[in-house]
Amino acid sequence: MIIKKLKVLNFKKFSNLEIDFKENMNVIIGDNESGKSSILSAINLVLSGSRHKVEALGLDSLFNNNCIATFFENKQYELLPEMTIELFFEGLNDEEFYGKNNSLNSNHFGVSLICKPIQECSKEIVEILNSNNDNFPFEYYSISFLKFKGTPYFGYSRKFKHILLDNSNINNEYATNQYIKNLYNSSVSSSEKNNHLFEYRNYKRIFKEKVLDDLNKKNEQGKYEFSIKNNTTSNLESDLTITEDNVDLQNRGKGRQCFIKTEFALQKNENELDFILLEEPENHLSHTHMYNLVERLNESKNKQLFIATHSNMISSRLDLRNSILLNNNSEITINLSNLSESTAKFFIKSPSNNILEFVLSPKVILVEGDAEYILFEKFFETITNEKIQNTNVHIISVGGTSFKRYMEVANLLNIKTAIIRDNDGDYKKNCVDNYVSYLSENTNIFYEEYNDFSTFEISIYNYNKEICDTLFSKRLRTRSVQKYMLDEKTESAYELLSEKGEELNIPEYIVNAISWLIKD
């Protein structure tokens, strides 16, 4: 059983969204406020089938703000918006969930959350709308869960076994308790749970009778006794915890808590959990623990994973072809399933990459090394009279051997990318012929056409001889200034920026690159 498709209407930031999922791993990538958490929340709400969860969150926080604002432009009862979330399944094999009661109006297996005005309350709603205030009638909306057959779905049937792990709330004791409770409930059958609750209550009774009895006998009045709490806030589910080596989960460090929660959920066998939703699993994790977490995620079987992340390591090492990219300014999602296997494997094995920053950027300058990276921000400011952080352009340093990999991604995602490359003594061979099949309207490569200016440092020196000689020559005895700049690339670039940044002449190919990139 897998979730094949999610469709939402007027939910949180999405007025209309449709996403197709892969059967095992789905890595949801996006900038802040792009809707990653909203997608996990949508899946979680429908799978839970819990009206209480929806009410606890509040319809006013779940409805799309734009649809509410649009409604108030012409307040009419017939124009009241509805909110729906639909999950389409494959492998569900339960005819109760099969039918046409979905937005596609065709037979599928699935379940929906539908929030719409209560017809019986139409008179009260109209009175509210005719008033002069802009109060939206959320209180007069129904909350229902329906199978695609058209019959009600109730979460307590536990048809779908899932868990949401939100590591961004690691300090929240309530969230941790809910995690333990949800994981326990996904691990036991109804009869097992009833037996556990009975036995736990019985042990409390025995403790009172055997341990507290002597204390209560000291009470001369006999009217009041010490006892053990036994209510909805103090029962087996509220008292359960998870331990590692006999140490309570909540007494572990934040990073270890994140890792234990995720690993413990992944260990549950195929009959205990169908779906795992992970919100920022990288939170509080060291590099080593994150690497171990990625290994555990890759080893997970018989569960469908939905992972929202900001981590380069997680997004690349879980295979970019499993990625779902969210755009901040639209409701279009993009996947990289067409990425070549060799490029996907390259980023899995790449020791250090900035692929997440790259795929989330509309315009990028790719440079080969630290020296270029240090100076390029100043070059950009000089040419455009604008600080780069105020634009939608990003400068990323990658190894020159990686350019083709990034260009393939850029062409798939329509990321405008300018590559700055050394000609290494033969511009035609290294910069023209080498990339001819990768160039497009979105990707272009810029280089010195004079072969003697074979590297960035040599080009900078020849455009700024007087500045470089004045700045560096006094300290040199055996090396030339140009040789020093080649030997000490990062240090010399930093000194040029610090001491002479405002005076530097910019090589023509760099001017051309920046001018091409910023041109719409």
XYZ file of C-alpha atoms in Angstrom:
520
model
C 0.000 0.000 0.000
C 1.419 3.365 -1.054
C 0.172 6.930 -1.406
C 0.386 7.610 -5.133
C -0.972 11.143 -5.239
C -1.851 14.076 -2.992
C -4.344 16.744 -4.073
C -5.172 19.764 -1.932
C -7.568 22.650 -2.436
C -7.388 25.831 -0.321
C -5.122 24.274 2.304
C -2.603 26.541 4.027
C -0.404 28.222 1.382
C -1.751 26.082 -1.450
C -4.864 27.098 -3.347
C -4.518 24.105 -5.679
C -1.716 21.545 -5.499
C -1.168 18.080 -6.926
C 1.858 15.876 -6.210
C 2.692 12.373 -7.429
C 4.779 10.300 -5.018
C 7.270 7.474 -5.404
C 6.620 4.157 -3.743
C 9.511 4.180 -1.278
C 11.305 7.497 -0.735
C 10.025 11.048 -1.219
C 12.351 13.893 -0.255
C 10.527 17.229 -0.153
C 12.857 20.171 -0.704
C 12.041 23.854 -0.554
C 13.039 27.162 0.972
C 11.504 28.498 4.178
C 7.750 29.066 3.804
C 7.619 26.990 0.612
C 5.087 24.549 2.103
C 7.176 21.479 3.008
C 5.612 21.201 6.458
C 2.151 21.823 5.015
C 2.470 18.787 2.744
C 3.424 16.543 5.677
C 0.600 18.049 7.730
C -1.924 17.380 4.939
C -0.906 13.718 4.698
C -0.912 13.352 8.476
C -4.393 14.833 8.891
C -6.014 12.577 6.292
C -4.280 9.393 7.456
C -5.274 10.107 11.063
C -8.951 10.519 10.152
C -9.229 12.603 13.316
C -11.718 15.434 13.441
C -10.251 16.351 16.823
C -6.834 17.028 15.225
C -8.391 19.359 12.678
C -10.367 21.201 15.372
C -7.279 21.485 17.574
C -5.335 23.141 14.776
C -8.288 25.362 13.894
C -9.842 25.847 10.464
C -8.750 29.482 10.512
C -5.106 28.304 10.501
C -5.683 25.604 7.867
C -7.647 27.498 5.226
C -5.710 29.234 2.450
C -5.578 32.978 3.168
C -5.907 33.961 -0.496
C -9.172 32.085 -0.969
C -10.603 33.835 2.109
C -9.476 37.252 0.839
C -10.951 36.545 -2.601
C -14.254 35.540 -1.034
C -14.532 38.831 0.857
C -14.307 40.718 -2.439
C -17.822 39.461 -3.168
C -19.429 38.000 -0.065
C -22.040 35.558 -1.290
C -23.099 32.298 0.326
C -22.751 30.429 -3.006
C -19.087 31.530 -3.243
C -17.996 30.200 0.149
C -14.744 28.254 -0.387
C -14.233 24.617 0.558
C -11.034 22.973 1.736
C -10.231 19.438 0.612
C -7.269 17.107 0.942
C -7.271 13.874 -1.057
C -4.944 10.899 -0.844
C -4.934 8.471 -3.779
C -3.608 4.979 -3.016
C -2.169 2.035 -4.893
C -2.211 -1.461 -3.420
C -4.918 -0.612 -0.888
C -7.075 -3.551 -2.006
C -10.152 -2.569 -0.017
C -13.250 -1.948 -2.122
C -14.685 0.286 0.608
C -12.148 2.932 -0.451
C -12.799 2.554 -4.199
C -15.007 4.982 -6.065
C -15.519 8.254 -7.923
C -16.012 10.531 -4.944
C -12.892 12.566 -5.675
C -11.907 15.664 -7.646
C -10.838 13.544 -10.656
C -14.363 12.098 -10.816
C -12.931 8.702 -11.756
C -12.558 5.391 -9.946
C -9.594 5.279 -7.561
C -8.736 3.997 -4.114
C -8.519 6.835 -1.634
C -9.778 8.965 1.222
C -10.561 12.682 1.590
C -10.766 15.357 4.240
C -13.526 17.795 3.309
C -14.362 21.051 5.098
C -17.405 22.885 3.734
C -20.319 25.017 4.947
C -23.056 23.197 6.855
C -26.160 23.437 4.704
C -28.515 23.350 7.674
C -26.827 26.514 8.964
C -27.195 28.489 5.731
C -29.573 31.012 7.316
C -27.129 31.839 10.140
C -24.225 32.015 7.689
C -26.075 34.450 5.422
C -26.824 36.683 8.420
C -23.124 36.733 9.301
C -22.164 37.556 5.716
C -24.710 40.387 5.588
C -23.166 42.016 8.632
C -20.580 44.748 8.192
C -17.663 42.862 9.723
C -15.257 40.560 7.953
C -15.614 37.553 10.236
C -15.410 34.350 8.255
C -17.929 31.703 9.443
C -15.449 28.926 10.270
C -17.682 27.767 13.118
C -20.373 26.817 10.586
C -18.147 24.465 8.592
C -18.375 20.686 8.764
C -15.286 18.466 9.013
C -15.648 15.048 7.449
C -13.472 12.186 6.281
C -14.830 10.196 3.338
C -13.659 7.136 1.470
C -13.768 7.515 -2.300
C -16.741 5.158 -2.227
C -18.607 7.930 -0.429
C -18.862 6.328 3.018
C -17.360 7.881 6.179
C -13.809 7.084 7.245
C -13.017 6.907 10.969
C -9.429 7.042 12.134
C -9.949 4.709 15.066
C -10.216 1.838 12.575
C -6.451 2.349 12.128
C -6.531 1.347 8.505
C -3.425 3.416 7.892
C -0.535 3.025 10.314
C 1.684 6.057 10.222
C 3.724 8.394 12.375
C 4.843 12.016 12.042
C 8.262 12.855 13.512
C 8.776 16.595 13.803
C 12.349 17.119 14.948
C 11.882 20.891 14.770
C 9.804 20.477 17.987
C 12.421 18.437 19.830
C 12.132 20.693 22.927
C 8.389 20.240 23.098
C 7.529 17.682 25.788
C 3.976 17.358 24.471
C 5.280 16.527 20.981
C 7.600 13.870 22.411
C 4.782 12.329 24.438
C 2.550 12.309 21.368
C 5.306 10.593 19.370
C 5.636 7.832 21.975
C 1.872 7.459 22.186
C 1.474 7.267 18.393
C 4.322 4.794 18.062
C 2.825 2.609 20.807
C -0.603 2.684 19.187
C 0.876 1.666 15.841
C 2.614 -1.295 17.494
C -0.287 -2.991 19.266
C -3.598 -4.472 18.237
C -6.834 -3.338 19.895
C -7.011 -6.475 22.041
C -3.365 -6.105 23.111
C -3.905 -2.466 24.030
C -7.011 -3.259 26.075
C -5.076 -5.961 27.950
C -2.169 -3.552 28.618
C -4.514 -0.862 29.925
C -6.292 -3.373 32.173
C -3.048 -4.812 33.581
C -1.576 -1.338 34.154
C -4.665 -0.232 36.052
C -4.580 -3.467 38.021
C -0.929 -2.932 39.026
C -1.839 0.540 40.259
C -4.568 -1.008 42.440
C -2.115 -3.592 43.794
C 0.441 -0.848 44.545
C -2.182 1.083 46.506
C -3.316 -1.961 48.454
C 0.162 -3.297 49.249
C 2.414 -0.249 49.453
C 0.168 2.624 50.448
C -1.946 0.559 52.841
C 0.330 1.079 55.853
C 0.463 4.813 55.193
C -3.290 5.085 54.906
C -3.787 3.115 58.140
C -1.967 5.913 59.970
C -4.764 8.235 58.993
C -6.974 8.249 62.089
C -10.002 9.688 60.337
C -9.992 6.986 57.643
C -12.003 9.261 55.423
C -9.166 10.351 53.149
C -6.523 8.099 51.581
C -3.470 8.328 49.416
C -4.080 6.669 46.058
C -2.693 6.524 42.515
C -4.031 8.689 39.717
C -6.083 6.788 37.211
C -7.595 9.106 34.620
C -7.133 10.226 31.022
C -4.074 12.316 31.902
C -2.432 9.587 33.957
C -2.625 6.191 32.342
C -0.434 3.757 30.455
C -0.177 5.932 27.337
C 0.741 9.059 29.280
C 3.309 7.239 31.434
C 5.059 5.359 28.619
C 8.503 6.408 27.497
C 11.316 5.022 25.349
C 14.728 4.218 26.814
C 18.161 3.536 25.371
C 20.469 1.575 27.686
C 17.951 2.271 30.497
C 18.201 6.042 29.982
C 14.908 7.860 29.332
C 14.614 9.377 25.854
C 13.948 12.829 27.287
C 17.174 12.695 29.319
C 19.226 12.289 26.144
C 20.729 15.208 24.220
C 18.638 16.826 21.504
C 20.587 15.262 18.663
C 20.403 11.798 20.164
C 16.660 12.198 20.750
C 16.189 12.997 17.057
C 18.198 9.976 16.014
C 16.522 7.554 18.460
C 13.024 8.662 17.443
C 13.729 8.214 13.762
C 15.650 4.949 14.075
C 13.062 3.411 16.408
C 10.270 4.244 13.952
C 12.266 2.825 11.041
C 12.804 -0.415 12.948
C 9.081 -1.116 13.147
C 8.255 -3.992 10.847
C 6.038 -3.852 7.784
C 2.927 -4.825 9.760
C 3.336 -1.979 12.252
C 3.933 1.147 10.133
C 2.937 1.878 6.543
C 4.022 5.517 6.318
C 6.671 7.601 8.094
C 6.604 11.398 7.846
C 9.884 13.090 8.837
C 10.089 16.828 9.429
C 13.692 18.103 9.271
C 15.341 14.887 10.506
C 18.723 16.647 10.396
C 17.859 18.938 13.353
C 20.501 18.906 16.108
C 22.485 16.119 14.415
C 26.262 16.150 14.042
C 27.779 15.241 10.683
C 28.447 11.692 11.875
C 24.948 11.148 13.200
C 23.450 12.627 10.049
C 25.516 10.243 7.951
C 24.268 7.319 10.073
C 20.706 8.577 9.743
C 20.996 8.657 5.951
C 22.239 5.076 6.009
C 19.256 4.025 8.133
C 16.819 5.820 5.823
C 18.340 4.116 2.785
C 17.995 0.734 4.463
C 14.316 1.223 5.303
C 12.031 -1.308 3.646
C 8.280 -1.904 3.424
C 7.434 1.675 4.393
C 6.773 4.776 2.340
C 8.861 7.703 3.567
C 8.063 11.400 3.237
C 10.987 13.583 4.305
C 11.041 17.402 4.462
C 14.610 18.669 4.699
C 17.045 21.569 4.414
C 20.070 19.280 4.419
C 22.425 18.950 1.431
C 23.580 15.563 2.661
C 20.100 14.119 3.101
C 18.720 15.474 -0.183
C 21.696 14.283 -2.254
C 22.520 10.990 -0.524
C 18.924 9.824 -0.632
C 19.196 10.169 -4.439
C 18.110 13.413 -6.088
C 15.743 11.410 -8.286
C 13.565 10.981 -5.181
C 13.319 14.761 -4.698
C 10.195 16.890 -4.927
C 11.110 20.562 -5.301
C 8.758 23.285 -4.103
C 8.818 26.765 -5.576
C 8.157 29.616 -3.152
C 6.285 31.699 -5.706
C 4.099 29.085 -7.360
C 2.250 25.842 -6.721
C 4.232 23.917 -9.303
C 6.294 21.035 -7.977
C 9.271 19.665 -9.866
C 10.979 16.308 -9.538
C 14.339 15.114 -10.763
C 13.284 11.618 -11.772
C 14.726 12.226 -15.267
C 18.191 12.964 -13.903
C 20.753 10.537 -15.297
C 21.805 7.704 -13.010
C 25.476 8.708 -13.225
C 24.748 12.274 -12.079
C 22.456 11.078 -9.277
C 25.199 8.718 -8.069
C 27.781 11.495 -8.381
C 25.899 13.651 -5.873
C 25.338 10.645 -3.590
C 29.097 10.106 -3.407
C 30.237 13.716 -3.663
C 32.189 14.521 -0.464
C 30.902 18.100 -0.339
C 28.308 19.796 -2.497
C 25.858 22.655 -2.414
C 23.171 20.959 -4.437
C 20.299 22.109 -2.206
C 21.353 25.749 -2.476
C 21.705 25.238 -6.220
C 18.303 23.685 -6.907
C 16.538 26.363 -4.836
C 18.193 29.247 -6.694
C 16.689 30.886 -9.805
C 20.076 32.238 -10.958
C 23.530 30.907 -10.102
C 27.174 31.708 -10.759
C 29.316 28.562 -10.512
C 33.026 29.098 -9.864
C 35.897 26.647 -9.534
C 37.541 27.606 -6.283
C 37.838 29.765 -3.180
C 39.714 32.616 -4.855
C 36.939 33.225 -7.374
C 34.295 32.880 -4.654
C 36.024 35.466 -2.451
C 36.194 38.116 -5.183
C 33.008 37.494 -7.110
C 30.621 39.156 -4.699
C 32.597 42.394 -5.054
C 32.737 42.006 -8.832
C 28.981 41.582 -8.940
C 28.418 44.676 -6.811
C 30.787 46.745 -8.988
C 29.099 45.725 -12.246
C 25.456 45.916 -11.103
C 25.676 48.601 -8.384
C 23.674 46.226 -6.217
C 24.603 43.913 -3.356
C 24.182 40.291 -4.390
C 22.202 39.433 -1.246
C 19.502 41.822 -2.461
C 19.100 39.878 -5.709
C 18.036 36.338 -6.583
C 21.584 35.412 -7.670
C 23.743 32.936 -5.746
C 27.479 32.309 -6.071
C 28.451 28.673 -5.474
C 31.947 27.207 -5.502
C 32.194 23.690 -6.944
C 35.038 21.642 -8.372
C 35.606 22.219 -12.078
C 35.026 18.519 -12.757
C 31.464 18.944 -11.366
C 30.291 21.569 -13.842
C 28.612 19.117 -16.210
C 26.671 17.536 -13.323
C 25.306 20.879 -12.211
C 24.555 21.883 -15.810
C 22.406 18.761 -16.230
C 20.402 19.706 -13.138
C 20.165 23.335 -14.308
C 18.743 22.286 -17.663
C 16.133 20.056 -16.004
C 15.033 22.761 -13.555
C 15.472 25.821 -15.797
C 18.001 27.402 -13.425
C 19.879 30.177 -15.230
C 23.513 29.292 -14.604
C 26.744 31.056 -15.562
C 29.863 28.892 -15.268
C 33.234 30.576 -14.754
C 35.990 28.290 -16.003
C 39.775 28.454 -16.430
C 40.841 27.710 -19.993
C 43.905 25.751 -18.754
C 45.901 26.826 -21.821
C 43.424 25.683 -24.511
C 40.079 27.458 -24.406
C 38.644 25.682 -27.454
C 39.307 22.194 -26.144
C 38.578 22.798 -22.463
C 35.801 25.384 -22.588
C 34.096 25.055 -25.978
C 34.271 21.472 -27.217
C 34.093 20.039 -23.694
C 30.634 21.517 -22.964
C 28.987 21.755 -26.362
C 26.270 19.211 -25.538
C 25.445 20.834 -22.167
C 24.904 24.442 -23.243
C 21.350 25.775 -23.432
C 19.429 28.989 -23.050
C 19.710 28.427 -19.287
C 23.380 27.478 -19.061
C 26.412 29.253 -20.465
C 30.138 29.010 -19.859
C 32.520 31.973 -19.673
C 36.307 31.874 -20.018
C 39.372 33.757 -21.208
C 39.853 33.377 -24.936
C 43.536 34.268 -24.614
C 45.229 30.945 -23.853
C 48.137 32.532 -21.964
C 45.626 33.749 -19.349
C 45.092 30.135 -18.415
C 43.766 30.628 -14.853
C 41.658 33.093 -12.914
C 44.723 34.304 -10.971
C 46.761 34.974 -14.101
C 43.880 36.898 -15.615
C 43.385 38.989 -12.464
C 47.105 39.758 -12.363
C 47.270 40.875 -15.988
C 44.230 43.128 -15.583
C 45.662 44.586 -12.350
C 49.484 44.448 -12.628
C 50.171 47.710 -10.863
C 47.834 46.948 -7.982
C 49.170 43.390 -7.505
C 52.845 44.399 -7.760
C 52.383 47.198 -5.239
C 50.470 44.983 -2.808
C 52.584 41.801 -2.937
C 56.086 42.499 -4.266
C 57.616 43.902 -1.069
C 57.312 40.599 0.781
C 58.625 38.410 -2.052
C 62.278 37.509 -2.525
C 62.417 34.505 -4.828
C 58.918 34.294 -6.340
C 57.283 36.602 -8.816
C 53.986 38.241 -7.889
C 52.133 36.092 -10.402
C 53.757 32.930 -9.000
C 52.786 33.999 -5.473
C 49.173 34.508 -6.547
C 49.130 31.025 -8.103
C 50.712 29.428 -5.028
C 48.611 31.300 -2.466
C 45.304 31.606 -4.314
C 42.968 32.058 -1.373
C 45.239 34.330 0.657
C 46.066 36.616 -2.259
C 42.394 36.887 -3.271
C 41.443 37.841 0.274
C 44.154 40.528 0.404
C 43.057 41.952 -2.930
C 39.479 42.163 -1.688
C 40.448 43.701 1.673
C 43.010 46.210 0.438
C 42.068 47.036 -3.153
C 38.526 45.755 -3.700
C 37.205 49.106 -4.918
C 40.047 49.592 -7.416
C 40.201 46.219 -9.155
C 39.721 45.962 -12.906
C 37.411 43.078 -13.751
C 38.350 40.684 -16.600
C 36.067 40.993 -19.604
C 34.805 37.403 -19.504
C 33.596 37.915 -15.932
C 31.804 41.133 -16.910
C 30.135 39.204 -19.750
C 29.077 36.408 -17.397
C 27.412 38.688 -14.866
C 25.771 40.798 -17.589
C 24.339 37.654 -19.245
C 23.086 36.263 -15.956
C 21.180 39.350 -14.785
C 19.610 39.978 -18.192
C 15.987 38.817 -18.178
